[in-house]
Coordinates of C-alpha atoms and ligand atoms in Angstrom, one line a residue:
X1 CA -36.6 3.8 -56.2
X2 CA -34.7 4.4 -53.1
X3 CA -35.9 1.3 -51.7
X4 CA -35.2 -1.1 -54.7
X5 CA -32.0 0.1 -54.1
X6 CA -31.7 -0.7 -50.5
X7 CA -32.7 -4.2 -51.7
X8 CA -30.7 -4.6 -54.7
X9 CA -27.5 -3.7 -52.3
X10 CA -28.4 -5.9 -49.7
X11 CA -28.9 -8.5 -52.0
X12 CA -25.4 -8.0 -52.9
X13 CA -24.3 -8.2 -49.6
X14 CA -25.8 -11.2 -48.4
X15 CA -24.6 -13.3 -52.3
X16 CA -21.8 -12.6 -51.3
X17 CA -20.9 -14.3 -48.2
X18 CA -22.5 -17.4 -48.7
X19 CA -21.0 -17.9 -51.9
X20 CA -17.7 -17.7 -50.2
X21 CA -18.0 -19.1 -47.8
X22 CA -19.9 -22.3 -49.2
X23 CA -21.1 -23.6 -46.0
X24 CA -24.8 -22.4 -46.4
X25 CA -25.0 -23.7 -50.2
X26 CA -23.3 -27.1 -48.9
X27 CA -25.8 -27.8 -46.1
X28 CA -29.0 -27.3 -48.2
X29 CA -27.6 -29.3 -51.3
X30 CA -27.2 -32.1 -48.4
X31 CA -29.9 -31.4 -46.7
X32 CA -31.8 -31.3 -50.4
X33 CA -30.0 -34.7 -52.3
X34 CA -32.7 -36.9 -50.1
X35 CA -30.2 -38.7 -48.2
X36 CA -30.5 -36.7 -45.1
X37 CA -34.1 -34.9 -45.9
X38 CA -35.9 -38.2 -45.8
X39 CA -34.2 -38.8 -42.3
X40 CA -36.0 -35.9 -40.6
X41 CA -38.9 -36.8 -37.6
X42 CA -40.9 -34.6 -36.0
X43 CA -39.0 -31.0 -35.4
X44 CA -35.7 -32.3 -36.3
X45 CA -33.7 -29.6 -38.4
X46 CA -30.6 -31.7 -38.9
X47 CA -30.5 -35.7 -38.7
X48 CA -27.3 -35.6 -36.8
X49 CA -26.9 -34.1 -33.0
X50 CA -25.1 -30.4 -34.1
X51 CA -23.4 -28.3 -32.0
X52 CA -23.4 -24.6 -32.5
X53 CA -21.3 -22.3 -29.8
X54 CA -23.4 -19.1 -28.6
X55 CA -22.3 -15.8 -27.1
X56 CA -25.3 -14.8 -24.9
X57 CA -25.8 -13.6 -21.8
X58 CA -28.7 -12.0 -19.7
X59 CA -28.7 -10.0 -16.7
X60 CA -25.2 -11.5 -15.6
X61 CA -26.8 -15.4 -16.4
X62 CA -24.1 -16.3 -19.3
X63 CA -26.2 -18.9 -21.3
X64 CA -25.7 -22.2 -20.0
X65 CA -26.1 -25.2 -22.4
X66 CA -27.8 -27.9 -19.3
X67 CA -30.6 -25.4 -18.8
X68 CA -34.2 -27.6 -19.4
X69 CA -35.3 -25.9 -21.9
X70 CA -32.3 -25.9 -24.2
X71 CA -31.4 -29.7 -23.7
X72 CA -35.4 -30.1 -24.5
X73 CA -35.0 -28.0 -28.0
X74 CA -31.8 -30.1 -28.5
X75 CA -33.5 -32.8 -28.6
X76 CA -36.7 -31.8 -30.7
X77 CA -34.4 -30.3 -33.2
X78 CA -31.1 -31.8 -32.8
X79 CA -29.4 -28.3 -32.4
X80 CA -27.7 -28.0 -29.5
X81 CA -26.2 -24.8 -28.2
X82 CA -22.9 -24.5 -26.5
X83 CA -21.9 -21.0 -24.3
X84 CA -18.7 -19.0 -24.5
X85 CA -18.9 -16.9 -21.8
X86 CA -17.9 -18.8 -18.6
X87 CA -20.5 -19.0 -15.9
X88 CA -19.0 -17.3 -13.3
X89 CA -18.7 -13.8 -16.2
X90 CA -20.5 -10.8 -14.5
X91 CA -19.4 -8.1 -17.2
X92 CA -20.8 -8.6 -20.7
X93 CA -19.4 -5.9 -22.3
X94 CA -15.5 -7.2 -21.1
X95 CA -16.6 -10.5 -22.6
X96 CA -17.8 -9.2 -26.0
X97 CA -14.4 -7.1 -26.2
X98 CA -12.6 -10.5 -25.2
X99 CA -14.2 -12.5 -28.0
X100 CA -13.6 -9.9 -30.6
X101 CA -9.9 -9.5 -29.7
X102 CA -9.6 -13.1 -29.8
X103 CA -10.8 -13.1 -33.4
X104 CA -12.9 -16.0 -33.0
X105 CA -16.7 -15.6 -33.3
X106 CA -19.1 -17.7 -31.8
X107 CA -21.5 -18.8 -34.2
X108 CA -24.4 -17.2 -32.7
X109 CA -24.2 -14.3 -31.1
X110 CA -26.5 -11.6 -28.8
X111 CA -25.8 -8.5 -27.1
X112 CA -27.6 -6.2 -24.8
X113 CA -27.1 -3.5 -27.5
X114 CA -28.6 -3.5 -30.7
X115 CA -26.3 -0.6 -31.9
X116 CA -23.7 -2.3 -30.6
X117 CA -24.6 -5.8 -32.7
X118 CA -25.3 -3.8 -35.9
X119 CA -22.1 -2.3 -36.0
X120 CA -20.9 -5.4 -35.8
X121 CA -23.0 -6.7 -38.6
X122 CA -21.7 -3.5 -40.6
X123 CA -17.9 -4.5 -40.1
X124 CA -18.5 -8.3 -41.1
X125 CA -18.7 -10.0 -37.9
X126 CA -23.1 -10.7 -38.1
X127 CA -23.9 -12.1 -41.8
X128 CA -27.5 -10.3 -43.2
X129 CA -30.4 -12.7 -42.7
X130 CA -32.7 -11.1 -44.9
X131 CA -32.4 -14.1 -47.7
X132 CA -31.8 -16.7 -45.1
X133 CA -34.9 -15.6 -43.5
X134 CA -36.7 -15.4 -47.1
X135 CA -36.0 -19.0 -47.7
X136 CA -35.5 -20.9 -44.4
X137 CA -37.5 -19.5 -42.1
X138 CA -41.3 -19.1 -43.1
X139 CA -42.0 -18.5 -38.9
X140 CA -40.2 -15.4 -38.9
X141 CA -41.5 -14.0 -42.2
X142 CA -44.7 -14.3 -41.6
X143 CA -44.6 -12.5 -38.0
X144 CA -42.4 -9.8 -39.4
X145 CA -45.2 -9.6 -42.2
X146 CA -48.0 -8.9 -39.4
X147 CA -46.0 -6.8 -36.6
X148 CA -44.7 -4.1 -39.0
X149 CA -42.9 -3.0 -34.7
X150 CA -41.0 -6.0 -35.0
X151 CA -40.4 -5.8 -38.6
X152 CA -39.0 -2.2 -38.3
X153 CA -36.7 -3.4 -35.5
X154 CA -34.9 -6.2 -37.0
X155 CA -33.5 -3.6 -40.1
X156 CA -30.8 -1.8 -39.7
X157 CA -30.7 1.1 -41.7
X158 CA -28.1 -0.4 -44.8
X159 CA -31.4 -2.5 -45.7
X160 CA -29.5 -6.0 -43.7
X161 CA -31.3 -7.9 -40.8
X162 CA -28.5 -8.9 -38.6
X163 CA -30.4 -9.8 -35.8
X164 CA -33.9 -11.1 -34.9
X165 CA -35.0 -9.3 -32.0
X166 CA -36.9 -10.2 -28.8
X167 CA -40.5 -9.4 -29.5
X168 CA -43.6 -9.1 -26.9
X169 CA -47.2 -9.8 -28.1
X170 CA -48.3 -7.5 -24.9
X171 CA -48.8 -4.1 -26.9
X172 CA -49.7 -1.8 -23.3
X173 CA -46.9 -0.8 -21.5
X174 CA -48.1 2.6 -19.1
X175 CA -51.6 2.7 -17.8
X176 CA -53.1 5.7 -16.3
X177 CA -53.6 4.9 -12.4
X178 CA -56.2 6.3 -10.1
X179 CA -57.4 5.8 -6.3
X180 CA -60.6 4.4 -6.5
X181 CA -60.8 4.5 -2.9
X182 CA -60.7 8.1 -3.0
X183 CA -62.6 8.4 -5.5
X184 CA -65.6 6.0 -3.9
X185 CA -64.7 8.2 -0.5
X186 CA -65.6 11.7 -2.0
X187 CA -68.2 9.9 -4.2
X188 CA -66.6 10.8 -7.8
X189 CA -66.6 8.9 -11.1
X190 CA -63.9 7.5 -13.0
X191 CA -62.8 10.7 -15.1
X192 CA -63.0 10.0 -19.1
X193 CA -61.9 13.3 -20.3
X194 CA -59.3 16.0 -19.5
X195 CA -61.7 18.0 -17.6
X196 CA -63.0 15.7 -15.7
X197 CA -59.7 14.4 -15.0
X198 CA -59.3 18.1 -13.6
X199 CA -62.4 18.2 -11.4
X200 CA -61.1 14.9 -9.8
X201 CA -57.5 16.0 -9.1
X202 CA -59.2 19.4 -7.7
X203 CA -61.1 17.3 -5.5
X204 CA -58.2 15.6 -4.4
X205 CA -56.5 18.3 -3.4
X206 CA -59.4 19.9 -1.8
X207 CA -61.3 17.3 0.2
X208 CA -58.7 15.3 1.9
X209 CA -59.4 11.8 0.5
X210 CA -56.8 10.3 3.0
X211 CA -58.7 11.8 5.6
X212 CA -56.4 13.0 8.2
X213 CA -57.7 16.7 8.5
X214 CA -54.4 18.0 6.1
X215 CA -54.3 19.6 3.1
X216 CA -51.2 17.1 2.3
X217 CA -52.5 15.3 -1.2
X218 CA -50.4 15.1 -4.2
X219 CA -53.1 14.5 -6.9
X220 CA -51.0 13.7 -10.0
X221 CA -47.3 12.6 -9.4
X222 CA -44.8 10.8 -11.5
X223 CA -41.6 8.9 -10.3
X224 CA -40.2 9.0 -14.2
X225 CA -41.0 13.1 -14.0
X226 CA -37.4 13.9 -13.3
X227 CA -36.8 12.5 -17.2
X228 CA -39.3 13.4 -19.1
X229 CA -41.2 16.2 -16.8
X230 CA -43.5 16.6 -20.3
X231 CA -45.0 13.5 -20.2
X232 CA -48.6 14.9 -19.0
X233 CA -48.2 17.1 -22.0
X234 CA -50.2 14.3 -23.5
X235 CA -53.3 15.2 -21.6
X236 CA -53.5 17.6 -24.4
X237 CA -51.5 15.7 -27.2
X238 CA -49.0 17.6 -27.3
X239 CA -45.1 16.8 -25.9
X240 CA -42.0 18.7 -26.1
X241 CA -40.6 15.9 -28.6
X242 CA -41.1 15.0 -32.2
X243 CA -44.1 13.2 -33.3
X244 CA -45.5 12.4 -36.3
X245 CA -48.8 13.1 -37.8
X246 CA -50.6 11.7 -40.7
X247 CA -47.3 10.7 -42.4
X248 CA -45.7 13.7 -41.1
X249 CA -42.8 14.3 -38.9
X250 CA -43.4 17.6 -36.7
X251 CA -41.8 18.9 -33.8
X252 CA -44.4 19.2 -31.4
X253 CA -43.3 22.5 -29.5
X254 CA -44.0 24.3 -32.4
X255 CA -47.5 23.2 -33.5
X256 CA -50.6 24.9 -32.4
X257 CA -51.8 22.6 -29.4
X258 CA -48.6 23.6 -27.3
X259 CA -49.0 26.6 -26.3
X260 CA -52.4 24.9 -25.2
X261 CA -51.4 22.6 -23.7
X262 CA -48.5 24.1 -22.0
X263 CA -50.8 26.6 -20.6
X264 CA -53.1 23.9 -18.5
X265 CA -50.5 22.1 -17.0
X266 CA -49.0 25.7 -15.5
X267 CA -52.4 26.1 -14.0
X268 CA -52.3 22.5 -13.0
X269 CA -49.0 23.0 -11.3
X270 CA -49.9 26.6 -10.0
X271 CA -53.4 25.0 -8.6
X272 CA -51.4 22.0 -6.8
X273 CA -52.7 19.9 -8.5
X274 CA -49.2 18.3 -10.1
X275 CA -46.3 17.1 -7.6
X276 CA -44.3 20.2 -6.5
X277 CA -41.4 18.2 -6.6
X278 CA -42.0 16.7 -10.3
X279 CA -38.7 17.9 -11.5
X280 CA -36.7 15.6 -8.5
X281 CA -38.5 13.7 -7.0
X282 CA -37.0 10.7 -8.7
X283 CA -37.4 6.9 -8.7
X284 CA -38.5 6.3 -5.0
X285 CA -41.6 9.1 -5.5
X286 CA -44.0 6.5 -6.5
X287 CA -43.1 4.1 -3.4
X288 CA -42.9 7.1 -1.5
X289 CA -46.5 9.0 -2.4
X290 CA -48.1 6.0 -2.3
X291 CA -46.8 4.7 1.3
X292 CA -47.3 7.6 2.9
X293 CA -50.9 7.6 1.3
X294 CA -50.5 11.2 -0.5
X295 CA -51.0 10.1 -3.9
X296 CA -53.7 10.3 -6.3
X297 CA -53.1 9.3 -9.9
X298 CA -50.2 8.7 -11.9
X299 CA -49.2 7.1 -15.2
X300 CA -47.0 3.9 -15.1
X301 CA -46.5 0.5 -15.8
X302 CA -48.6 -2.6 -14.4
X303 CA -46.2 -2.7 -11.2
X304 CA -48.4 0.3 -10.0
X305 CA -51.1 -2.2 -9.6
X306 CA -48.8 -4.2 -6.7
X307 CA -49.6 -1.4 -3.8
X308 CA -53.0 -2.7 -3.6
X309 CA -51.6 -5.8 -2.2
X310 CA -48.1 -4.8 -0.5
X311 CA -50.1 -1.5 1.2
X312 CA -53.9 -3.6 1.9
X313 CA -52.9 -4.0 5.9
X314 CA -51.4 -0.2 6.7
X315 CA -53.9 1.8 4.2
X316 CA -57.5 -0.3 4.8
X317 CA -58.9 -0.3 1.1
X318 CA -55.9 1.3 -0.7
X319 CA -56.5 0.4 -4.6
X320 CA -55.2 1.7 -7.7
X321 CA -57.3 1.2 -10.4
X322 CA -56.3 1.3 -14.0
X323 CA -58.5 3.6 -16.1
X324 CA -58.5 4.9 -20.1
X325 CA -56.5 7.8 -21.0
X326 CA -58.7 10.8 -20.7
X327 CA -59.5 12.1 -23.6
X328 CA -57.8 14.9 -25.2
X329 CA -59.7 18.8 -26.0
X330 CA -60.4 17.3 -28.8
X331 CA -61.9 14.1 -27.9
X332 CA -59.8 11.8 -28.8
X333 CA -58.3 8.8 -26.2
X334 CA -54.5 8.0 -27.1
X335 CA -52.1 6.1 -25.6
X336 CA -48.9 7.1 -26.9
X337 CA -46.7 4.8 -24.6
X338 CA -46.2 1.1 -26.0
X339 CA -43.6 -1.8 -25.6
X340 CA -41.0 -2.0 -27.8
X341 CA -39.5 -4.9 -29.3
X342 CA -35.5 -5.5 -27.5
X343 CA -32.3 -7.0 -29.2
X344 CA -32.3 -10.4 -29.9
X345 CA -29.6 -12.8 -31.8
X346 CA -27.4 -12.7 -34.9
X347 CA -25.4 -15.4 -36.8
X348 CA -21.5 -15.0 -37.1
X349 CA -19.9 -14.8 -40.5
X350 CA -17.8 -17.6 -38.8
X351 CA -20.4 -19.7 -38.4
X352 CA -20.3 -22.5 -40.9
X353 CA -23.8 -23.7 -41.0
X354 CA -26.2 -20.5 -41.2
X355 CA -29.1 -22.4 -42.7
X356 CA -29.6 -24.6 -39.7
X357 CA -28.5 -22.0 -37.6
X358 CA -31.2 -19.4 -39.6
X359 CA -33.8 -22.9 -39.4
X360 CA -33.5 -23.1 -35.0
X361 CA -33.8 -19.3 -35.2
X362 CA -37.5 -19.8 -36.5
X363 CA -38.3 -22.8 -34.6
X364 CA -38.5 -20.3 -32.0
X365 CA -41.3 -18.4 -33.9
X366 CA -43.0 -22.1 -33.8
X367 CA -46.3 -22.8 -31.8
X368 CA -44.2 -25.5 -30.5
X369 CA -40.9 -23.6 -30.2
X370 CA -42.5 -20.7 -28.2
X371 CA -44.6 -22.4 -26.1
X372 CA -40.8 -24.2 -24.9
X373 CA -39.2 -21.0 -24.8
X374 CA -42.4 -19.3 -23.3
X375 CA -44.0 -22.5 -20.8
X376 CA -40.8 -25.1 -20.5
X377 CA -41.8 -28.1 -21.1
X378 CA -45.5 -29.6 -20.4
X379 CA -46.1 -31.2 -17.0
X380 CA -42.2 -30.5 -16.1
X381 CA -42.6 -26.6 -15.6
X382 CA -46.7 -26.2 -17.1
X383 CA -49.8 -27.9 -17.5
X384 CA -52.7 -26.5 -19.8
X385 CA -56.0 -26.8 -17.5
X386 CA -59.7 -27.9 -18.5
X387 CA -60.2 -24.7 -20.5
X388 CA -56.2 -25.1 -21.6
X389 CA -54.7 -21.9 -20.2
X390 CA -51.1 -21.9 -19.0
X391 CA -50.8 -23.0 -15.1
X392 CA -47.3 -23.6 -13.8
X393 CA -46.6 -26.4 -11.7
X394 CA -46.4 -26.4 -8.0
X395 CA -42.3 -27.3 -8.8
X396 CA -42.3 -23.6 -10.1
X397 CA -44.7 -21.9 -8.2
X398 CA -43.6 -23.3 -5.0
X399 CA -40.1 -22.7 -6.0
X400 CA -37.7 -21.4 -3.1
X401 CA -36.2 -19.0 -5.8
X402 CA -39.9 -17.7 -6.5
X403 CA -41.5 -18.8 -10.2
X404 CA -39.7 -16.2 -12.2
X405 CA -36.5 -16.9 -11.4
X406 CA -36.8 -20.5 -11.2
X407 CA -38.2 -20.5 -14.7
X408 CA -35.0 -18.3 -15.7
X409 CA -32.6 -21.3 -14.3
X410 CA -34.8 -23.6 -17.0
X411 CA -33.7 -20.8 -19.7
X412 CA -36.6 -19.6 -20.2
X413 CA -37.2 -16.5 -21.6
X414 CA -34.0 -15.5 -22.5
X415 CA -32.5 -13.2 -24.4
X416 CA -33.0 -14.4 -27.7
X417 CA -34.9 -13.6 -30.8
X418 CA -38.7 -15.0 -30.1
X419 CA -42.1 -13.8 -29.0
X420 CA -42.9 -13.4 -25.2
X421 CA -46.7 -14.4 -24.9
X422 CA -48.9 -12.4 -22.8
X423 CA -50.0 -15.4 -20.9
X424 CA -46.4 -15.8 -19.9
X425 CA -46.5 -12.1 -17.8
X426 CA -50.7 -13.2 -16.6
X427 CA -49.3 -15.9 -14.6
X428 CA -47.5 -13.3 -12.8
X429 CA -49.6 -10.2 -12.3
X430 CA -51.5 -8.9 -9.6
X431 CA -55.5 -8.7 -9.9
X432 CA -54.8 -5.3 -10.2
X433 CA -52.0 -5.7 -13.1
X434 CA -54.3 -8.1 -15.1
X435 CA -57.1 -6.1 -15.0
X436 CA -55.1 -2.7 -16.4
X437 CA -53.5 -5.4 -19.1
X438 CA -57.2 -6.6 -20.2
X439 CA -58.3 -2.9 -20.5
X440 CA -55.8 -1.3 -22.5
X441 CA -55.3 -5.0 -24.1
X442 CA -59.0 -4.7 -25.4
X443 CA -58.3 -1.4 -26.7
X444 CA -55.4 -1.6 -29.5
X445 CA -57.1 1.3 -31.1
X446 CA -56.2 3.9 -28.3
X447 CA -52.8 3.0 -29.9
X448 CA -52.1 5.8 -32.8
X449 CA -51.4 3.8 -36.2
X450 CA -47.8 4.2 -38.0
X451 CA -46.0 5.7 -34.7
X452 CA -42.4 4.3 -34.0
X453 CA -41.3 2.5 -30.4
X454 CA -41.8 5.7 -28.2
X455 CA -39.4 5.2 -25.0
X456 CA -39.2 7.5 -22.3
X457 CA -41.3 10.2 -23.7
X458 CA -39.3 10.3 -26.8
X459 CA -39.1 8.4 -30.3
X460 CA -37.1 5.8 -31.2
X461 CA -36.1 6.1 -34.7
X462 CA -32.8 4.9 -36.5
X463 CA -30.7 7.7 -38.5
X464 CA -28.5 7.1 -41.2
X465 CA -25.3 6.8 -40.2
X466 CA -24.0 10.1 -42.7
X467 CA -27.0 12.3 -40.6
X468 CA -26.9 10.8 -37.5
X469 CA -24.1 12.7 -36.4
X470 CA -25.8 16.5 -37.7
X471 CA -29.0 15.8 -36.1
X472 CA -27.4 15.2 -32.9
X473 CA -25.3 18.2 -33.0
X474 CA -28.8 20.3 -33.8
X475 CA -30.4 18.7 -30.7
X476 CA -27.7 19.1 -28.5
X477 CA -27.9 22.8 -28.5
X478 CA -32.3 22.6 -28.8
X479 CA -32.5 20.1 -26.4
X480 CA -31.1 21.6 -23.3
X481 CA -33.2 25.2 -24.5
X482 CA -36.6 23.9 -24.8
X483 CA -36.6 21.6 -21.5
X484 CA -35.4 25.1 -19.9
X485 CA -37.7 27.1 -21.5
X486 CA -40.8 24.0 -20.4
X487 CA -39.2 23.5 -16.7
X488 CA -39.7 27.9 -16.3
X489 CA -43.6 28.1 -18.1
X490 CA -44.6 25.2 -16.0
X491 CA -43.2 26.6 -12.6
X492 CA -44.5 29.6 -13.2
X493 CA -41.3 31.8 -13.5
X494 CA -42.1 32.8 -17.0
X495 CA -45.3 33.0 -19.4
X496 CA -45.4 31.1 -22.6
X497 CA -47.9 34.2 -23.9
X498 CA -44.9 36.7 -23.6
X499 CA -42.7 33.9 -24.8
X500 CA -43.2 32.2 -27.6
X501 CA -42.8 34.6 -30.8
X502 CA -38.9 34.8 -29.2
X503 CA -38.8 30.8 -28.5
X504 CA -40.1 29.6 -32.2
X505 CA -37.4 32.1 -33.4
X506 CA -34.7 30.7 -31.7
X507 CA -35.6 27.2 -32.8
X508 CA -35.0 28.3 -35.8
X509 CA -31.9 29.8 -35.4
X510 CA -30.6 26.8 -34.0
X511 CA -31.7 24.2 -37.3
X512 CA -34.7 23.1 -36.0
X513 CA -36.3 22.7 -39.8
X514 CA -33.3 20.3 -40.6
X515 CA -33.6 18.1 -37.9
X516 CA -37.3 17.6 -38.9
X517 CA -36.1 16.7 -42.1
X518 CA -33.8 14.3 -40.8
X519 CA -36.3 13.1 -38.6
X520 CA -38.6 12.7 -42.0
X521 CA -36.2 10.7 -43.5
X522 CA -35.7 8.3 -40.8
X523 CA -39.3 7.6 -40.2
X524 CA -40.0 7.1 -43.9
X525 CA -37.3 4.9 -43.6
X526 CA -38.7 3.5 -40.6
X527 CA -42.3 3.6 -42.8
X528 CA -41.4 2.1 -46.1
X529 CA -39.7 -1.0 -43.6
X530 CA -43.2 -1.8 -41.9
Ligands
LIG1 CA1 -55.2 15.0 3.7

């Protein structure tokens, strides 16, 4: 019922514009009347050269209509793209104000922010897709259809897409990191399970692996522990964050495993066998363990895999090796840390011409558009060799700027709404990288089903705009307790035994039961859209 609704509005809301403004209706009775139709070759989307302006800009590169690949699509498709922003911008968020106050939209247009954009869709400046996509772009559809992620990300909560986002087909994102050299030097096996994991850490801290007569290892370390200090809270499955379970939404500090779980990483910490300086270490801890050849394990992204190469000559047989997530007490392996999809590209209500503009949009969701917006253009920026994987040319590899960037200054991979193929990120990975990609990679079902985008140890979830507000105010007061109340039980200062009655209570008393329910609502939402 709730969801007919949704639709029913947003059908509404999308009628409306085009039938006002008449460009869209115009463009396909053209476009439909034979005369121009019949015209069409190849990709074309319009028989004439078209010009559409763009706001977009990525990592201070405003978009730039000479780059290859753009000119290349311009000529496949006859849509070309013209920027707004001047080249020489470095502040997006001045330039976005600028164009608003000005009044005049771009017709397409992408921010960093997908808040931010939907807002703008909200107050009339993005027109909903969701019938434009229905009828014009059968690319799009059809991948929202399969990566219920992605589908869940282009919504914004009134039931209108006003963007289509930037979407990865790499699913792994952290990987659980070990020294195999220390391992092969004290003659251990790769641990599989919790325990095992402890027996290795233990041995770690005992049997000094880097071999210089100290008792100096740091077994387990994390630079991203002075955010989310819970994270190995997953050893156990459990977090200090909400997470949902077979439909459910619960808050995870008060379910049964916590207590658990909190319990073994105390000991953990107590036994040495967790950073002592977790809480602050910070962002240089990783680059710092690992250089100094004190670390052990961690859990991190694929760049953990670049020591092996950048450390090989001052730590003879340094190597990280990416293993599965040990399983839990109960068995189970789970990797709750995946990639999100990121903000994409939206059509303005001043654009005249959203069915071409809505058409190029899933030309990018084509095998031939992605592979431009992926590769660049074959035997310019890639060849496909005898078994026809991806190889860049020497132009790109040998490339003064290094490959990635000079494949930015062809505008590829940009911010807009299309999929980034794994093979793009293979061609530049590290043995080391590749191999942790191909394991978890093989592995989709270490992945729980039905979870949201979970981002720095917490979910990402859209609230309606009438709760959103209450279920911040709720979190701002349980937020600040329960990391307080985590930070003392694993240092030791208190005892979640004596605890906890007096902790659940005080949850409570601070509305914890409502903002599950708001967090129910929102992942139903979040559901019933994927
Ligand atoms: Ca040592």
């Amino acid at each position: 019922m709730k969801k007919t609704l949704i639709v029913l509005l947003s059908l509404f809301a999308i009628a409306f514009p085009l039938m006002a403004g008449g460009s869209g209706e115009t463009t396909e009775a053209a476009s439909s009347s034979g005369s121009t139709a019949a015209e069409l070759t190849g990709s074309q989307i319009v028989a004439e050269p078209t010009t559409f302006t763009i706001f977009l800009t990525m990592n201070n590169m405003p978009f730039d209509s000479d780059w290859l690949v753009w000119q290349e699509a311009g000529r496949r498709t006859n849509v070309y793209l013209e920027g707004i922003i001047p080249q020489s911008n470095s502040n997006e968020e001045e330039a976005y104000n600028l164009m608003l106050s000005s009044g005049e939209l771009a017709d397409i247009i992408g921010y960093k922010d997908t808040a931010v954009l939907e807002q703008l869709g909200r107050d009339g400046g993005l027109i909903p897709l969701n019938d434009l996509i229905d009828q014009y772009a059968p690319h799009i559809k059809a991948y929202m259809e399969e990566n219920p992620a992605f589908a869940g990300y282009c919504y914004s909560l009134d039931g209108n897409i006003y963007m289509i986002p930037k979407s990865q087909e790499l699913v792994s994102a952290e990987y659980w990191w070990i020294r195999e050299d220390w391992l092969d030097k004290l003659g251990l096996e790769v641990p599989t399970t919790v325990d095992e994991l402890y027996d290795v850490l233990t041995a770690f801290r005992n049997e000094d692996p880097n071999g210089n007569g100290i008792k100096d290892e740091i077994p387990l370390f994390d630079r991203a522990g002075d955010k989310m200090p819970d994270e190995y809270l997953y050893l156990w499955d459990s977090s200090t964050e909400f997470y949902p379970r077979d439909g459910q939404m619960t808050f995870e500090p008060l379910e049964d495993n916590f207590v658990y779980a909190v319990k073994n990483l105390a000991k953990w910490y107590k036994e040495g066998l967790i950073d002592p300086e977790i809480f602050t270490r910070g962002a240089k801890g990783r680059d710092l363990l690992l250089s100094s050849n004190l670390g052990g394990c961690t859990h991190d992204w694929v760049s953990a895999g670049n020591y092996n190469d950048s450390l090989a000559e001052e730590i003879p047989g340094f190597k990280m090796l990416a293993i599965a997530p040990p399983a839990d007490q109960n068995g189970n392996v789970t990797e709750r840390v995946a990639r999100t999809p990121s903000v994409g590209w939206g059509i303005s209500s001043q654009c005249e011409d959203p069915v071409t503009v809505i058409k190029f949009f899933d030309y990018m969701f084509t095998e031939e558009g992605a592979e431009l917006m992926n590769f660049g253009v074959e035997g310019e920026t890639f060849v496909y060799d005898e078994n026809g994987n991806v190889q860049y040319t020497d132009k790109v590899m040998n490339s003064e700027l290094g490959p990635l960037e000079y494949l930015r200054t062809c505008g590829i991979q940009y911010r807009i709404g299309m999929l980034q193929y794994a093979e793009y990120e293979y061609a530049f990975m590290t043995e080391a990288g590749k191999q942790a990609n191909e394991l978890y990679e093989a592995h989709h079902e270490w992945y729980p089903e039905n979870l949201p985008p979970y981002l720095d140890g917490a979910l990402i979830l859209k609230y309606p705009p009438e709760l959103e507000a209450e279920y911040q105010k709720i979190m701002s007061s349980i937020r600040p307790y329960v990391d307080e109340k985590f930070q003392s039980w694993m240092l030791g200062t208190s005892d979640i035994d004596e605890d906890y009655d007096e902790f659940v209570q005080e949850l409570y008393d601070r509305g914890i039961e409502r903002a599950i329910e708001i967090n129910q609502i929102a992942y139903e939402i979040w559901l019933g859209e994927n």
